[in-house]
């Protein structure tokens, strides 16, 4: 009875924290109130200290999409340290994982000292924290971590981020910013202000949009959330995805729709098709009533004669491949993830996640990544449950047009999609135990 009351209190505290932090970010970014970043850091840390282990992981999942508007390089290391302290030996993470995290961190540090002209400690510590979270989420099998709630927390954090960015962008540039062929994204690109706010580029908006859509549909499919909760996540995520005018986003949405039909359980076939048809009708209604300008923008970006829109990724892919061929040693050792632009002197991020892994860590690093992914999928595989793989497939498809390691913010949807796979495996183990 006491334990149940404690869980109820912890859940209430988590809900209050979500509303409180979201409200502060809204007041700061939309209302214009200047809130010191260290005050926000203190609020997150205080709640993290009060939270139990289960809600600490939920907090981490919720905060991940918001780190672009928070002092993330300080928050993540503190959350990782608290996860280690509160998780203890029951985290059930193989010892070799900690060795791998340490080796990659040392490897990255060596590359920074050799190649980088400057060394930013918070960025390095933040990257090491990202490595820790990646291996922890992928390998931890602690029963205290509720993967369904972790995935849902990530979706909620994503919706908060997307909605605040959209309102802020609309408020700054006017109601009809699409008439000026401006994609929703980083408002600092149109102002002289560089203060900390929730801001990112249109491609990342599309990435997090499709991640929230696919993950929430998987949660709904497995009866973890109700249809109302699904709508509250999908509708704002879809609207923001539309106004990102990302070509990859529209392709990812189409891929998701196909996979959703192909991988559904036959017992829920009718309901799945019905929901998808309603979604298609909703999309049609949106484009015809509110999104005609967005439709024109999509049509323009898919125009084969529009070399301005299609040439940049091709050029960057060529430039990085050219550098690799001129520096064959990089195929073996890589440049490191943090200083890779300075080493290659391309100075623009790769727009291909696999290419970025090769540039950063060479062919051995790419093979190691695929090996880890194989181990994860083998460990958490659930027979005849194909729907759990839809989010990770869609996210990986999108990641091929953006970055993965640097900025590591782009990898968070990938990590969140792992929650869905682990969720169903734990459900299966729990059913077998009962």
mmCIF file of N, CA, C and O in Angstrom, residues 252-317:
data_model
loop_
_atom_site.group_PDB
_atom_site.id
_atom_site.type_symbol
_atom_site.label_atom_id
_atom_site.label_comp_id
_atom_site.label_asym_id
_atom_site.label_seq_id
_atom_site.Cartn_x
_atom_site.Cartn_y
_atom_site.Cartn_z
ATOM 1 N N UNK A 252 9.212 9.928 -45.573
ATOM 2 C CA UNK A 252 9.165 9.106 -44.365
ATOM 3 C C UNK A 252 7.726 8.841 -43.934
ATOM 4 O O UNK A 252 7.399 7.746 -43.459
ATOM 5 N N UNK A 253 6.858 9.837 -44.102
ATOM 6 C CA UNK A 253 5.442 9.641 -43.790
ATOM 7 C C UNK A 253 4.843 8.568 -44.694
ATOM 8 O O UNK A 253 4.083 7.695 -44.239
ATOM 9 N N UNK A 254 5.178 8.607 -45.979
ATOM 10 C CA UNK A 254 4.685 7.598 -46.908
ATOM 11 C C UNK A 254 5.224 6.218 -46.539
ATOM 12 O O UNK A 254 4.488 5.218 -46.563
ATOM 13 N N UNK A 255 6.511 6.149 -46.171
ATOM 14 C CA UNK A 255 7.103 4.875 -45.752
ATOM 15 C C UNK A 255 6.412 4.349 -44.506
ATOM 16 O O UNK A 255 6.109 3.148 -44.402
ATOM 17 N N UNK A 256 6.142 5.242 -43.564
ATOM 18 C CA UNK A 256 5.454 4.830 -42.341
ATOM 19 C C UNK A 256 4.079 4.251 -42.651
ATOM 20 O O UNK A 256 3.682 3.223 -42.097
ATOM 21 N N UNK A 257 3.325 4.930 -43.538
ATOM 22 C CA UNK A 257 1.994 4.433 -43.891
ATOM 23 C C UNK A 257 2.043 3.047 -44.506
ATOM 24 O O UNK A 257 1.222 2.171 -44.179
ATOM 25 N N UNK A 258 3.015 2.815 -45.374
ATOM 26 C CA UNK A 258 3.157 1.490 -46.011
ATOM 27 C C UNK A 258 3.512 0.433 -44.976
ATOM 28 O O UNK A 258 2.917 -0.654 -44.934
ATOM 29 N N UNK A 259 4.490 0.747 -44.109
ATOM 30 C CA UNK A 259 4.912 -0.219 -43.092
ATOM 31 C C UNK A 259 3.804 -0.485 -42.082
ATOM 32 O O UNK A 259 3.644 -1.616 -41.607
ATOM 33 N N UNK A 260 3.041 0.552 -41.759
ATOM 34 C CA UNK A 260 1.959 0.395 -40.801
ATOM 35 C C UNK A 260 0.935 -0.623 -41.296
ATOM 36 O O UNK A 260 0.380 -1.402 -40.514
ATOM 37 N N UNK A 261 0.697 -0.640 -42.596
ATOM 38 C CA UNK A 261 -0.240 -1.603 -43.167
ATOM 39 C C UNK A 261 0.375 -2.987 -43.325
ATOM 40 O O UNK A 261 -0.252 -4.009 -43.052
ATOM 41 N N UNK A 262 1.636 -3.035 -43.746
ATOM 42 C CA UNK A 262 2.281 -4.313 -43.999
ATOM 43 C C UNK A 262 2.596 -5.085 -42.725
ATOM 44 O O UNK A 262 2.545 -6.325 -42.709
ATOM 45 N N UNK A 263 2.937 -4.372 -41.643
ATOM 46 C CA UNK A 263 3.414 -5.033 -40.432
ATOM 47 C C UNK A 263 2.352 -5.153 -39.345
ATOM 48 O O UNK A 263 2.657 -5.561 -38.231
ATOM 49 N N UNK A 264 1.139 -4.822 -39.653
ATOM 50 C CA UNK A 264 0.088 -4.901 -38.650
ATOM 51 C C UNK A 264 -0.268 -6.344 -38.347
ATOM 52 O O UNK A 264 -0.110 -7.237 -39.177
ATOM 53 N N UNK A 265 -0.796 -6.559 -37.169
ATOM 54 C CA UNK A 265 -1.330 -7.851 -36.770
ATOM 55 C C UNK A 265 -2.674 -8.039 -37.469
ATOM 56 O O UNK A 265 -3.525 -7.151 -37.462
ATOM 57 N N UNK A 266 -2.888 -9.194 -38.072
ATOM 58 C CA UNK A 266 -4.114 -9.438 -38.836
ATOM 59 C C UNK A 266 -5.362 -9.306 -37.973
ATOM 60 O O UNK A 266 -6.441 -8.981 -38.470
ATOM 61 N N UNK A 267 -5.224 -9.527 -36.670
ATOM 62 C CA UNK A 267 -6.379 -9.422 -35.776
ATOM 63 C C UNK A 267 -6.866 -7.984 -35.631
ATOM 64 O O UNK A 267 -8.005 -7.741 -35.286
ATOM 65 N N UNK A 268 -5.965 -7.036 -35.912
ATOM 66 C CA UNK A 268 -6.357 -5.634 -35.794
ATOM 67 C C UNK A 268 -6.325 -4.955 -37.158
ATOM 68 O O UNK A 268 -6.171 -3.748 -37.245
ATOM 69 N N UNK A 269 -6.445 -5.735 -38.195
ATOM 70 C CA UNK A 269 -6.326 -5.200 -39.548
ATOM 71 C C UNK A 269 -7.372 -4.133 -39.837
ATOM 72 O O UNK A 269 -7.060 -3.064 -40.344
ATOM 73 N N UNK A 270 -8.619 -4.420 -39.509
ATOM 74 C CA UNK A 270 -9.691 -3.484 -39.831
ATOM 75 C C UNK A 270 -9.495 -2.154 -39.107
ATOM 76 O O UNK A 270 -9.622 -1.081 -39.705
ATOM 77 N N UNK A 271 -9.183 -2.212 -37.798
ATOM 78 C CA UNK A 271 -8.995 -0.987 -37.021
ATOM 79 C C UNK A 271 -7.815 -0.189 -37.564
ATOM 80 O O UNK A 271 -7.876 1.043 -37.686
ATOM 81 N N UNK A 272 -6.727 -0.881 -37.919
ATOM 82 C CA UNK A 272 -5.536 -0.202 -38.440
ATOM 83 C C UNK A 272 -5.846 0.522 -39.742
ATOM 84 O O UNK A 272 -5.458 1.678 -39.936
ATOM 85 N N UNK A 273 -6.539 -0.183 -40.649
ATOM 86 C CA UNK A 273 -6.878 0.434 -41.937
ATOM 87 C C UNK A 273 -7.825 1.613 -41.729
ATOM 88 O O UNK A 273 -7.672 2.657 -42.370
ATOM 89 N N UNK A 274 -8.780 1.465 -40.804
ATOM 90 C CA UNK A 274 -9.738 2.536 -40.540
ATOM 91 C C UNK A 274 -9.029 3.782 -40.018
ATOM 92 O O UNK A 274 -9.275 4.900 -40.501
ATOM 93 N N UNK A 275 -8.126 3.603 -39.053
ATOM 94 C CA UNK A 275 -7.391 4.741 -38.495
ATOM 95 C C UNK A 275 -6.525 5.396 -39.560
ATOM 96 O O UNK A 275 -6.434 6.626 -39.657
ATOM 97 N N UNK A 276 -5.886 4.576 -40.400
ATOM 98 C CA UNK A 276 -5.030 5.129 -41.450
ATOM 99 C C UNK A 276 -5.851 5.910 -42.474
ATOM 100 O O UNK A 276 -5.429 6.968 -42.951
ATOM 101 N N UNK A 277 -7.045 5.404 -42.810
ATOM 102 C CA UNK A 277 -7.915 6.119 -43.745
ATOM 103 C C UNK A 277 -8.363 7.460 -43.164
ATOM 104 O O UNK A 277 -8.413 8.480 -43.872
ATOM 105 N N UNK A 278 -8.673 7.456 -41.864
ATOM 106 C CA UNK A 278 -9.051 8.708 -41.207
ATOM 107 C C UNK A 278 -7.896 9.692 -41.243
ATOM 108 O O UNK A 278 -8.068 10.888 -41.495
ATOM 109 N N UNK A 279 -6.682 9.165 -41.015
ATOM 110 C CA UNK A 279 -5.497 10.018 -41.060
ATOM 111 C C UNK A 279 -5.296 10.607 -42.448
ATOM 112 O O UNK A 279 -4.969 11.789 -42.605
ATOM 113 N N UNK A 280 -5.500 9.783 -43.500
ATOM 114 C CA UNK A 280 -5.341 10.262 -44.876
ATOM 115 C C UNK A 280 -6.375 11.336 -45.194
ATOM 116 O O UNK A 280 -6.054 12.364 -45.818
ATOM 117 N N UNK A 281 -7.624 11.124 -44.747
ATOM 118 C CA UNK A 281 -8.659 12.134 -44.952
ATOM 119 C C UNK A 281 -8.310 13.428 -44.208
ATOM 120 O O UNK A 281 -8.535 14.529 -44.714
ATOM 121 N N UNK A 282 -7.752 13.271 -42.998
ATOM 122 C CA UNK A 282 -7.330 14.443 -42.237
ATOM 123 C C UNK A 282 -6.223 15.203 -42.940
ATOM 124 O O UNK A 282 -6.215 16.442 -42.970
ATOM 125 N N UNK A 283 -5.283 14.466 -43.518
ATOM 126 C CA UNK A 283 -4.189 15.092 -44.265
ATOM 127 C C UNK A 283 -4.731 15.838 -45.477
ATOM 128 O O UNK A 283 -4.322 16.969 -45.758
ATOM 129 N N UNK A 284 -5.656 15.200 -46.196
ATOM 130 C CA UNK A 284 -6.264 15.835 -47.367
ATOM 131 C C UNK A 284 -6.995 17.116 -46.976
ATOM 132 O O UNK A 284 -6.853 18.166 -47.621
ATOM 133 N N UNK A 285 -7.762 17.045 -45.873
ATOM 134 C CA UNK A 285 -8.499 18.212 -45.403
ATOM 135 C C UNK A 285 -7.535 19.332 -45.032
ATOM 136 O O UNK A 285 -7.757 20.501 -45.353
ATOM 137 N N UNK A 286 -6.440 18.966 -44.352
ATOM 138 C CA UNK A 286 -5.467 19.972 -43.919
ATOM 139 C C UNK A 286 -4.845 20.676 -45.108
ATOM 140 O O UNK A 286 -4.748 21.902 -45.149
ATOM 141 N N UNK A 287 -4.410 19.892 -46.104
ATOM 142 C CA UNK A 287 -3.738 20.490 -47.255
ATOM 143 C C UNK A 287 -4.686 21.351 -48.086
ATOM 144 O O UNK A 287 -4.289 22.390 -48.603
ATOM 145 N N UNK A 288 -5.942 20.915 -48.221
ATOM 146 C CA UNK A 288 -6.875 21.666 -49.058
ATOM 147 C C UNK A 288 -7.382 22.929 -48.361
ATOM 148 O O UNK A 288 -7.658 23.936 -49.026
ATOM 149 N N UNK A 289 -7.515 22.888 -47.017
ATOM 150 C CA UNK A 289 -8.077 24.032 -46.295
ATOM 151 C C UNK A 289 -7.002 24.979 -45.749
ATOM 152 O O UNK A 289 -7.177 26.179 -45.749
ATOM 153 N N UNK A 290 -5.906 24.406 -45.234
ATOM 154 C CA UNK A 290 -4.921 25.234 -44.541
ATOM 155 C C UNK A 290 -3.516 25.147 -45.131
ATOM 156 O O UNK A 290 -2.692 26.026 -44.902
ATOM 157 N N UNK A 291 -3.247 24.085 -45.851
ATOM 158 C CA UNK A 291 -1.858 23.846 -46.242
ATOM 159 C C UNK A 291 -1.583 23.941 -47.724
ATOM 160 O O UNK A 291 -0.659 23.293 -48.222
ATOM 161 N N UNK A 292 -2.360 24.726 -48.456
ATOM 162 C CA UNK A 292 -2.139 24.816 -49.901
ATOM 163 C C UNK A 292 -0.768 25.401 -50.213
ATOM 164 O O UNK A 292 -0.090 24.978 -51.152
ATOM 165 N N UNK A 293 -0.341 26.387 -49.404
ATOM 166 C CA UNK A 293 0.994 26.971 -49.606
ATOM 167 C C UNK A 293 2.076 25.945 -49.328
ATOM 168 O O UNK A 293 3.087 25.887 -50.026
ATOM 169 N N UNK A 294 1.870 25.137 -48.283
ATOM 170 C CA UNK A 294 2.843 24.091 -47.962
ATOM 171 C C UNK A 294 2.907 23.057 -49.083
ATOM 172 O O UNK A 294 3.980 22.576 -49.448
ATOM 173 N N UNK A 295 1.741 22.736 -49.662
ATOM 174 C CA UNK A 295 1.717 21.785 -50.769
ATOM 175 C C UNK A 295 2.513 22.317 -51.953
ATOM 176 O O UNK A 295 3.282 21.596 -52.588
ATOM 177 N N UNK A 296 2.346 23.610 -52.250
ATOM 178 C CA UNK A 296 3.121 24.222 -53.337
ATOM 179 C C UNK A 296 4.617 24.184 -53.039
ATOM 180 O O UNK A 296 5.431 23.970 -53.939
ATOM 181 N N UNK A 297 4.964 24.395 -51.769
ATOM 182 C CA UNK A 297 6.378 24.368 -51.382
ATOM 183 C C UNK A 297 6.956 22.971 -51.550
ATOM 184 O O UNK A 297 8.086 22.799 -52.021
ATOM 185 N N UNK A 298 6.182 21.953 -51.145
ATOM 186 C CA UNK A 298 6.635 20.578 -51.347
ATOM 187 C C UNK A 298 6.819 20.278 -52.834
ATOM 188 O O UNK A 298 7.808 19.657 -53.245
ATOM 189 N N UNK A 299 5.863 20.720 -53.636
ATOM 190 C CA UNK A 299 5.935 20.479 -55.072
ATOM 191 C C UNK A 299 7.180 21.131 -55.663
ATOM 192 O O UNK A 299 7.876 20.550 -56.498
ATOM 193 N N UNK A 300 7.488 22.335 -55.202
ATOM 194 C CA UNK A 300 8.671 23.041 -55.688
ATOM 195 C C UNK A 300 9.952 22.310 -55.294
ATOM 196 O O UNK A 300 10.882 22.186 -56.090
ATOM 197 N N UNK A 301 9.987 21.789 -54.033
ATOM 198 C CA UNK A 301 11.202 21.120 -53.567
ATOM 199 C C UNK A 301 11.414 19.770 -54.237
ATOM 200 O O UNK A 301 12.525 19.259 -54.281
ATOM 201 N N UNK A 302 10.341 19.173 -54.758
ATOM 202 C CA UNK A 302 10.479 17.906 -55.473
ATOM 203 C C UNK A 302 10.695 18.109 -56.973
ATOM 204 O O UNK A 302 10.848 17.146 -57.712
ATOM 205 N N UNK A 303 10.685 19.355 -57.416
ATOM 206 C CA UNK A 303 10.873 19.659 -58.828
ATOM 207 C C UNK A 303 12.283 19.246 -59.257
ATOM 208 O O UNK A 303 13.280 19.675 -58.679
ATOM 209 N N UNK A 304 12.379 18.383 -60.254
ATOM 210 C CA UNK A 304 13.685 17.883 -60.709
ATOM 211 C C UNK A 304 14.551 18.983 -61.304
ATOM 212 O O UNK A 304 15.770 18.846 -61.372
ATOM 213 N N UNK A 305 13.949 20.077 -61.741
ATOM 214 C CA UNK A 305 14.716 21.190 -62.299
ATOM 215 C C UNK A 305 15.233 22.135 -61.221
ATOM 216 O O UNK A 305 15.967 23.070 -61.510
ATOM 217 N N UNK A 306 14.842 21.879 -59.969
ATOM 218 C CA UNK A 306 15.206 22.774 -58.887
ATOM 219 C C UNK A 306 16.553 22.358 -58.304
ATOM 220 O O UNK A 306 16.635 21.730 -57.268
ATOM 221 N N UNK A 307 17.631 22.698 -58.973
ATOM 222 C CA UNK A 307 18.965 22.282 -58.542
ATOM 223 C C UNK A 307 19.382 22.972 -57.254
ATOM 224 O O UNK A 307 20.204 22.452 -56.505
ATOM 225 N N UNK A 308 18.812 24.133 -56.966
ATOM 226 C CA UNK A 308 19.150 24.838 -55.738
ATOM 227 C C UNK A 308 18.778 24.016 -54.511
ATOM 228 O O UNK A 308 19.486 23.999 -53.509
ATOM 229 N N UNK A 309 17.666 23.311 -54.610
ATOM 230 C CA UNK A 309 17.186 22.550 -53.463
ATOM 231 C C UNK A 309 17.804 21.155 -53.395
ATOM 232 O O UNK A 309 17.834 20.538 -52.354
ATOM 233 N N UNK A 310 18.265 20.614 -54.485
ATOM 234 C CA UNK A 310 18.723 19.224 -54.508
ATOM 235 C C UNK A 310 20.225 19.090 -54.529
ATOM 236 O O UNK A 310 20.747 18.007 -54.275
ATOM 237 N N UNK A 311 20.938 20.156 -54.827
ATOM 238 C CA UNK A 311 22.360 20.003 -55.068
ATOM 239 C C UNK A 311 23.231 19.959 -53.825
ATOM 240 O O UNK A 311 24.336 19.428 -53.865
ATOM 241 N N UNK A 312 22.775 20.506 -52.675
ATOM 242 C CA UNK A 312 23.644 20.657 -51.522
ATOM 243 C C UNK A 312 24.055 19.312 -50.935
ATOM 244 O O UNK A 312 25.235 19.090 -50.643
ATOM 245 N N UNK A 313 23.093 18.422 -50.725
ATOM 246 C CA UNK A 313 23.432 17.124 -50.148
ATOM 247 C C UNK A 313 24.379 16.351 -51.072
ATOM 248 O O UNK A 313 25.316 15.706 -50.603
ATOM 249 N N UNK A 314 24.113 16.411 -52.370
ATOM 250 C CA UNK A 314 24.974 15.725 -53.326
ATOM 251 C C UNK A 314 26.388 16.281 -53.287
ATOM 252 O O UNK A 314 27.371 15.530 -53.313
ATOM 253 N N UNK A 315 26.496 17.592 -53.199
ATOM 254 C CA UNK A 315 27.811 18.234 -53.149
ATOM 255 C C UNK A 315 28.560 17.841 -51.880
ATOM 256 O O UNK A 315 29.757 17.505 -51.933
ATOM 257 N N UNK A 316 27.879 17.880 -50.730
ATOM 258 C CA UNK A 316 28.534 17.512 -49.471
ATOM 259 C C UNK A 316 28.959 16.045 -49.474
ATOM 260 O O UNK A 316 30.043 15.703 -48.991
ATOM 261 N N UNK A 317 28.109 15.185 -50.016
ATOM 262 C CA UNK A 317 28.455 13.766 -50.111
ATOM 263 C C UNK A 317 29.723 13.585 -50.945
ATOM 264 O O UNK A 317 30.632 12.815 -50.583
#
